[in-house]
PDB file of C-alpha atoms in Angstrom:
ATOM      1  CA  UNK A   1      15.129 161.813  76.817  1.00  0.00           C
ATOM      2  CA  UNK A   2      13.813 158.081  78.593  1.00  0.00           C
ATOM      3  CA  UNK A   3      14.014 155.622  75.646  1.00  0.00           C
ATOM      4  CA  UNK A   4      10.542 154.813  74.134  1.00  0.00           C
ATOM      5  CA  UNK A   5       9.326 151.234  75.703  1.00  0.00           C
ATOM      6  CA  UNK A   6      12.167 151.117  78.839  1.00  0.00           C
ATOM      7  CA  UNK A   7       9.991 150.524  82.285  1.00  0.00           C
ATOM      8  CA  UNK A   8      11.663 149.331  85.426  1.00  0.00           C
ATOM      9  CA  UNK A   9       9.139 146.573  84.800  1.00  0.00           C
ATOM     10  CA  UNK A  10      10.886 145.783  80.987  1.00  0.00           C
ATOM     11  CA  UNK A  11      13.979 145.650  82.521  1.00  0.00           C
ATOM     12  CA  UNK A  12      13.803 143.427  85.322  1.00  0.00           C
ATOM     13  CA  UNK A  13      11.672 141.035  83.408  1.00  0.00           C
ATOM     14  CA  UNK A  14      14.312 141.503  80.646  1.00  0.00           C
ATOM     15  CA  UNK A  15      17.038 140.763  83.563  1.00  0.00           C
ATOM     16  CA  UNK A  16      15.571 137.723  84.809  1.00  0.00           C
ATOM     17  CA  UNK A  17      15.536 136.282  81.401  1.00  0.00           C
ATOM     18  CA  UNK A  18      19.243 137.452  81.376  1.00  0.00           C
ATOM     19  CA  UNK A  19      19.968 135.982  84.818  1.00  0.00           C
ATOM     20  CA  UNK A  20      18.373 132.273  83.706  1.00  0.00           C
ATOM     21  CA  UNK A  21      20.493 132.678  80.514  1.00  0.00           C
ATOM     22  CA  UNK A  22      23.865 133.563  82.083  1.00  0.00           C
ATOM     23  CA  UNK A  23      23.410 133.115  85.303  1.00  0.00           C
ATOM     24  CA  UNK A  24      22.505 135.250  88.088  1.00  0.00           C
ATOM     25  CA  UNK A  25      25.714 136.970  88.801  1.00  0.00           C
ATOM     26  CA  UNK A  26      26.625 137.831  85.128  1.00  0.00           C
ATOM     27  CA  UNK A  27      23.516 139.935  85.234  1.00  0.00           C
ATOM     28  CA  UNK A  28      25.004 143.814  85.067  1.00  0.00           C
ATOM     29  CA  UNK A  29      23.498 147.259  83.807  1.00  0.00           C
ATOM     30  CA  UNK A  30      25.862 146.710  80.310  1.00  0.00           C
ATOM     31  CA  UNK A  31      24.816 143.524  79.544  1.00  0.00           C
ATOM     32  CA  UNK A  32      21.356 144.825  79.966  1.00  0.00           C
ATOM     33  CA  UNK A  33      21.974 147.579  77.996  1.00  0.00           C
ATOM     34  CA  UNK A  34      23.329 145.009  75.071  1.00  0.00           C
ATOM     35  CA  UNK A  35      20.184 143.632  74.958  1.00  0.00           C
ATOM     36  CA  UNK A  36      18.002 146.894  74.662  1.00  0.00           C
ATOM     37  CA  UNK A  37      20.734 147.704  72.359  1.00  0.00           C
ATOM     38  CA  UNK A  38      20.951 151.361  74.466  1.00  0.00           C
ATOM     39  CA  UNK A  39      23.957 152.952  76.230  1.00  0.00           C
ATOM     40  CA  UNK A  40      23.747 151.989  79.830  1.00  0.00           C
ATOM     41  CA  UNK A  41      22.934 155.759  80.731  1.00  0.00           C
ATOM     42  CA  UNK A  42      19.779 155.154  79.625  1.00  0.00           C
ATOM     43  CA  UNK A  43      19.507 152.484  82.029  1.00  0.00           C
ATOM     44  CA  UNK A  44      19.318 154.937  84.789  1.00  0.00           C
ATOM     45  CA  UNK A  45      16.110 156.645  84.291  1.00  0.00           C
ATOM     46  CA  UNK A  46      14.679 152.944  85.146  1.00  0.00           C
ATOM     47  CA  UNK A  47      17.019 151.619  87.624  1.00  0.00           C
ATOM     48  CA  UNK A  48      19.430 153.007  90.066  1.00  0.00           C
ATOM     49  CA  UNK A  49      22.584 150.909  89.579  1.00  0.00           C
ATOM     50  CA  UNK A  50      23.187 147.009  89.105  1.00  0.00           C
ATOM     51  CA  UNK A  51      22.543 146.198  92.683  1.00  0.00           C
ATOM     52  CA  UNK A  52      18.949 147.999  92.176  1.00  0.00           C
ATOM     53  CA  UNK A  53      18.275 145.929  89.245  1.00  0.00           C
ATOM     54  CA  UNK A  54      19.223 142.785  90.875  1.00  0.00           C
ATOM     55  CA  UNK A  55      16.863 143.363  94.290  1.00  0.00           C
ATOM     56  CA  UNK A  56      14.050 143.869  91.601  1.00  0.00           C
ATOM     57  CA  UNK A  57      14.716 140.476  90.059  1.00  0.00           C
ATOM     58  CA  UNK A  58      14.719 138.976  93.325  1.00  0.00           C
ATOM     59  CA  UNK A  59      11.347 140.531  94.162  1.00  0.00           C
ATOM     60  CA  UNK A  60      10.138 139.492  91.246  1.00  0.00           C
ATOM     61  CA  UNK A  61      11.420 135.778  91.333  1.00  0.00           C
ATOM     62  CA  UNK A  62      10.159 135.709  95.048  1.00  0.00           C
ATOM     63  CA  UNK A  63       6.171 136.638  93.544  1.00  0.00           C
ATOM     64  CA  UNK A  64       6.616 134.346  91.134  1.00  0.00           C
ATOM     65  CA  UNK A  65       7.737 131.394  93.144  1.00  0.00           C
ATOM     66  CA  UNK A  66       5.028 132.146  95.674  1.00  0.00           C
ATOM     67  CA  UNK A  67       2.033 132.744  93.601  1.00  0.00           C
ATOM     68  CA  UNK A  68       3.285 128.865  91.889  1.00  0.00           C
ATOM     69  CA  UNK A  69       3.142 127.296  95.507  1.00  0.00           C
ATOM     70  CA  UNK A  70      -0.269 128.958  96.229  1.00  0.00           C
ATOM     71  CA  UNK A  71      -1.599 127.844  93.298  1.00  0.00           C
ATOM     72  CA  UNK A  72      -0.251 124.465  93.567  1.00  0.00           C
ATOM     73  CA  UNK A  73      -1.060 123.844  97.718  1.00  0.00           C
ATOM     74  CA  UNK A  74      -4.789 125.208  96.897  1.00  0.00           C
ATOM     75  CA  UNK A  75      -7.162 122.333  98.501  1.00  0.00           C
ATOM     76  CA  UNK A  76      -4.536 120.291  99.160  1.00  0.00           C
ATOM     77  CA  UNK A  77      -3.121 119.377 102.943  1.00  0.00           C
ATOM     78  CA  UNK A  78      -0.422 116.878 104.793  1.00  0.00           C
ATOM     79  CA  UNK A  79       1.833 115.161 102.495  1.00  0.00           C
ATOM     80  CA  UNK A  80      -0.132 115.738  99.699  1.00  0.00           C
ATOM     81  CA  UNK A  81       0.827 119.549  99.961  1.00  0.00           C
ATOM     82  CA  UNK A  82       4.301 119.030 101.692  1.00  0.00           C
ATOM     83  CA  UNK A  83       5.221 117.160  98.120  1.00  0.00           C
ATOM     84  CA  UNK A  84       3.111 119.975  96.010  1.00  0.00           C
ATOM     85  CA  UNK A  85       5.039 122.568  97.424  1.00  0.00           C
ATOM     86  CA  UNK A  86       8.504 120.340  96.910  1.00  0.00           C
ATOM     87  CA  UNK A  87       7.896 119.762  93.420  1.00  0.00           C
ATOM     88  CA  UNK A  88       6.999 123.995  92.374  1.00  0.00           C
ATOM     89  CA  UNK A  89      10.431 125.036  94.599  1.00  0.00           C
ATOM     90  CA  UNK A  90      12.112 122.318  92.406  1.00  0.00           C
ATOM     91  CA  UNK A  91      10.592 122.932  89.347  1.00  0.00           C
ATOM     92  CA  UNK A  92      10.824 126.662  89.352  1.00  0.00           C
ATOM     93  CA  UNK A  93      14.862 126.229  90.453  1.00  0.00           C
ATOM     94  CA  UNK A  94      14.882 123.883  87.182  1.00  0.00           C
ATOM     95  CA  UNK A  95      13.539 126.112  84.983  1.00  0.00           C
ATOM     96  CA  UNK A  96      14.210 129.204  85.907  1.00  0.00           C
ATOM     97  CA  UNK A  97      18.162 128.727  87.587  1.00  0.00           C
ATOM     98  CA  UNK A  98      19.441 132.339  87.240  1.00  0.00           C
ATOM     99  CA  UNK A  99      16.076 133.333  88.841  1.00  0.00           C
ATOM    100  CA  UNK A 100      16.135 131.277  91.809  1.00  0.00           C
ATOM    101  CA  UNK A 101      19.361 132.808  92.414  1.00  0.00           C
ATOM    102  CA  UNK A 102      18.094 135.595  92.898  1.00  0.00           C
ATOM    103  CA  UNK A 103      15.654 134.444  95.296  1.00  0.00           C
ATOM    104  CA  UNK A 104      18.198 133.753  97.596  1.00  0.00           C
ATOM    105  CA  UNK A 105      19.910 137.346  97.449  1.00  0.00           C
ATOM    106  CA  UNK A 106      19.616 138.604 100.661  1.00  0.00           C
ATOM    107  CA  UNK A 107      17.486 141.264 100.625  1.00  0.00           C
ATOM    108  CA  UNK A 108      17.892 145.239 102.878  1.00  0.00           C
ATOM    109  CA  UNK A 109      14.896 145.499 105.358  1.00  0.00           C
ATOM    110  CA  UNK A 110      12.662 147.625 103.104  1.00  0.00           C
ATOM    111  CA  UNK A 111      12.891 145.359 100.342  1.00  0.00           C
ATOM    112  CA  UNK A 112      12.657 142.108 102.377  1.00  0.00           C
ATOM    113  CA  UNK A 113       8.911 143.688 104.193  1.00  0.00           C
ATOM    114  CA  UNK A 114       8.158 144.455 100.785  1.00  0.00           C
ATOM    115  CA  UNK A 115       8.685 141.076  99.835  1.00  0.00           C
ATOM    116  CA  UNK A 116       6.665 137.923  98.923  1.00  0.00           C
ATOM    117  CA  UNK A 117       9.330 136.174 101.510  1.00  0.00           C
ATOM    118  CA  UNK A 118       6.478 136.537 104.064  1.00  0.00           C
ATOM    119  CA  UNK A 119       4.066 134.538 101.768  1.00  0.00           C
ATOM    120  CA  UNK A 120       6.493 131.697 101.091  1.00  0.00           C
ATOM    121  CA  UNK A 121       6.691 132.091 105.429  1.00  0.00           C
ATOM    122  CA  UNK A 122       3.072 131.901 105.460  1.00  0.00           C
ATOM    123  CA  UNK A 123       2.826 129.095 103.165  1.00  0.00           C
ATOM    124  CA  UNK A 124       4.812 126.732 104.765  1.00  0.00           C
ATOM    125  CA  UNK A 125       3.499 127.597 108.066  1.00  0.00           C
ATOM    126  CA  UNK A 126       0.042 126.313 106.403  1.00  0.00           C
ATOM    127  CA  UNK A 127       1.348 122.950 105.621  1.00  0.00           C
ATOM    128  CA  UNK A 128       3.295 122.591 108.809  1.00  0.00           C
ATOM    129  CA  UNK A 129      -0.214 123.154 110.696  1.00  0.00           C
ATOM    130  CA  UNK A 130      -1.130 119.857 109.019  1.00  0.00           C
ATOM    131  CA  UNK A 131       1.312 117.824 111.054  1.00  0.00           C
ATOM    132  CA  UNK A 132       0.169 119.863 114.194  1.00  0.00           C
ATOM    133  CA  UNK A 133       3.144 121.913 114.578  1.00  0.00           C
ATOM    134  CA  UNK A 134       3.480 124.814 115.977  1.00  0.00           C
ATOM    135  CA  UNK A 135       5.711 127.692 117.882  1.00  0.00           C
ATOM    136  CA  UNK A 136       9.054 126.620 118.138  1.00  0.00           C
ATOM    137  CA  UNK A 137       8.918 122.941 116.405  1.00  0.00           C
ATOM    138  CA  UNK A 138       6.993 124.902 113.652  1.00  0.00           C
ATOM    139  CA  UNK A 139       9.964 127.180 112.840  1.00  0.00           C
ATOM    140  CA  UNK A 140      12.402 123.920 113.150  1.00  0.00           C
ATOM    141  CA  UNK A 141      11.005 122.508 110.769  1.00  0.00           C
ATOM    142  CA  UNK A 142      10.380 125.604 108.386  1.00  0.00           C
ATOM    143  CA  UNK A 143      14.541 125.770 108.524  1.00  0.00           C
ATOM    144  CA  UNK A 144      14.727 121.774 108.021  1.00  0.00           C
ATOM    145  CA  UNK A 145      12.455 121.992 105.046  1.00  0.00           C
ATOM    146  CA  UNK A 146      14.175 124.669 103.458  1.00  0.00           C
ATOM    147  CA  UNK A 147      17.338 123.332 103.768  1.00  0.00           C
ATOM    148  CA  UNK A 148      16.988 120.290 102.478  1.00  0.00           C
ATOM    149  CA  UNK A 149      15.369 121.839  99.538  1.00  0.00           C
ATOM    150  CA  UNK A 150      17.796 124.337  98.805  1.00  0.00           C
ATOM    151  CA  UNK A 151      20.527 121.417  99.461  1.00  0.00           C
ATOM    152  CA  UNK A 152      18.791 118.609  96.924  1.00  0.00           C
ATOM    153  CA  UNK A 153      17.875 121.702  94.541  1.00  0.00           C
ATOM    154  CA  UNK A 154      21.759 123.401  94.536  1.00  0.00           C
ATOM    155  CA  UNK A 155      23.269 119.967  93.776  1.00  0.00           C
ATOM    156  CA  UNK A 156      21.317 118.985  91.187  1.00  0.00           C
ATOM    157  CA  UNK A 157      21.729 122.028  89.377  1.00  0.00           C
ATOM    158  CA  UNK A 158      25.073 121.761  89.701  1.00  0.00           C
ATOM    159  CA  UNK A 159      24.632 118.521  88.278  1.00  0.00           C
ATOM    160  CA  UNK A 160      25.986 116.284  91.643  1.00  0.00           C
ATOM    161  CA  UNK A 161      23.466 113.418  90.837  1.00  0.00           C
ATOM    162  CA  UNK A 162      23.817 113.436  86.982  1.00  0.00           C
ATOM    163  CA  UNK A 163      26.571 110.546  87.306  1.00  0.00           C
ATOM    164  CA  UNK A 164      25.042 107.574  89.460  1.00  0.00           C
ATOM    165  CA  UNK A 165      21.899 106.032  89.802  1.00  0.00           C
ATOM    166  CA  UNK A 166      18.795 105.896  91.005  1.00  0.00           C
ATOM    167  CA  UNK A 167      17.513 108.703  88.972  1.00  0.00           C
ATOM    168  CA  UNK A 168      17.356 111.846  91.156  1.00  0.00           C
ATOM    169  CA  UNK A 169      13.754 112.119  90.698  1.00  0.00           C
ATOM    170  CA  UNK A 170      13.649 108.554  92.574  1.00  0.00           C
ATOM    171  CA  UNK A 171      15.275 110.472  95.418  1.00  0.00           C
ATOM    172  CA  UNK A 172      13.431 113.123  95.801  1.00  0.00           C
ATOM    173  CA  UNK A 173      10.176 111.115  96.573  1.00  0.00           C
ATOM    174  CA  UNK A 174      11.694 109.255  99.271  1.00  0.00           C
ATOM    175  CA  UNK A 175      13.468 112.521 100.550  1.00  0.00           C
ATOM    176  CA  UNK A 176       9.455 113.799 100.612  1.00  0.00           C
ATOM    177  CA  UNK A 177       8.643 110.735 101.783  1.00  0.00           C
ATOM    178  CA  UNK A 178      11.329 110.774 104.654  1.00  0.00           C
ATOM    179  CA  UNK A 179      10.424 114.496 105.203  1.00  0.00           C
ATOM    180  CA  UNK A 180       6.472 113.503 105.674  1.00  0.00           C
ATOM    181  CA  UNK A 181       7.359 110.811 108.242  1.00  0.00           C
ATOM    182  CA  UNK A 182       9.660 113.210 110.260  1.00  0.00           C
ATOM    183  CA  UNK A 183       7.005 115.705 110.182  1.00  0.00           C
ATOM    184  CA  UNK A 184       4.425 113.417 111.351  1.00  0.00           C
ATOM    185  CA  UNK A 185       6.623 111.819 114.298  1.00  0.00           C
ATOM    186  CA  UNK A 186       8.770 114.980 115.146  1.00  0.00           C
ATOM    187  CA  UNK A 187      10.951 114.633 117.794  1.00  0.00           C
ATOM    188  CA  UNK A 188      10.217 115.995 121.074  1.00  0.00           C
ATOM    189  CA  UNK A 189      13.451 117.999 122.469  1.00  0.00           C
ATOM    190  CA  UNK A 190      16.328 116.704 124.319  1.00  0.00           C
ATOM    191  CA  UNK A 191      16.542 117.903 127.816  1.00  0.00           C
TER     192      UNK A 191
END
């Protein structure tokens, strides 16, 4: 018999809260169980097996990161919307760690098409079109941006600029403000 109230949904919502918690490694079908105060067996009715669970949290943390940036680039262009879409991928890393995490999973190519990872393509493409890039130079820079991003955001949550000053929040406008000029005077390529 499925236990009254268990979804799919439930759980990975309940998982995600689990994964910002204790991280999103920790995150396993028993300590989900623990929660729901259930036998993992009844776990299975909802989700195939902890790798399962953790591909639906990374779904879900992908929607959620992208339905922030569109919401947050809406009417905005240029730097204006390079730094709005900075500040939700920080943000959301800050607030929701164990979620972000996930985000990064890499993903089978079912899941990935079924993804909001195309979105998050889509809306950096948009903002890239403001600094009239495209092809190539446009996919450059979609790598440079995220890097840099996922750099900054991975050593700050790992606390790297807790012990010297400036604040980091000092640095990260002038690393938007550095990214804004680059994008504005990219490079042509070397022969």
């Amino acid at each position: 018999m499925v236990r009254a109230g268990l979804t799919a949904e439930r759980l990975t919502q309940a998982g995600a809260e689990l994964a910002d918690e204790v991280g999103f490694d920790a995150v396993t079908l028993s300590a989900l169980a623990r929660r729901f105060d259930v036998q993992v067996a009844s776990l299975y009715s909802h989700v195939r097996n902890s790798q399962d669970l953790k591909v639906r949290i990374a779904l879900l943390a992908l929607a959620e990161l992208a339905d922030r940036a569109a919401a947050a680039l809406a009417g905005r262009a240029g730097k204006d919307a390079l730094a709005a879409f900075a500040d939700v991928y920080r943000d959301y890393a800050r607030t929701h760690p164990g979620r972000y995490a996930a985000a990064r999973l890499r993903l089978g190519p079912e899941a990935a098409a079924a993804s909001a990872g195309g979105r998050h393509a889509q809306l950096m493409r948009a903002i890239l079109r403001g600094y009239d890039l495209t092809g190539p130079d446009q996919t450059h820079a979609v790598r440079l941006l995220g890097s840099v991003f996922h750099g900054y955001v991975s050593l700050e949550l790992a606390g790297g600029f807790s012990h010297s000053a400036p604040d980091s929040q000092e640095s990260w406008e002038r690393i938007v403000d550095a990214l804004d000029s680059l994008l504005r005077n990219w490079p042509e390529p070397t022969p």
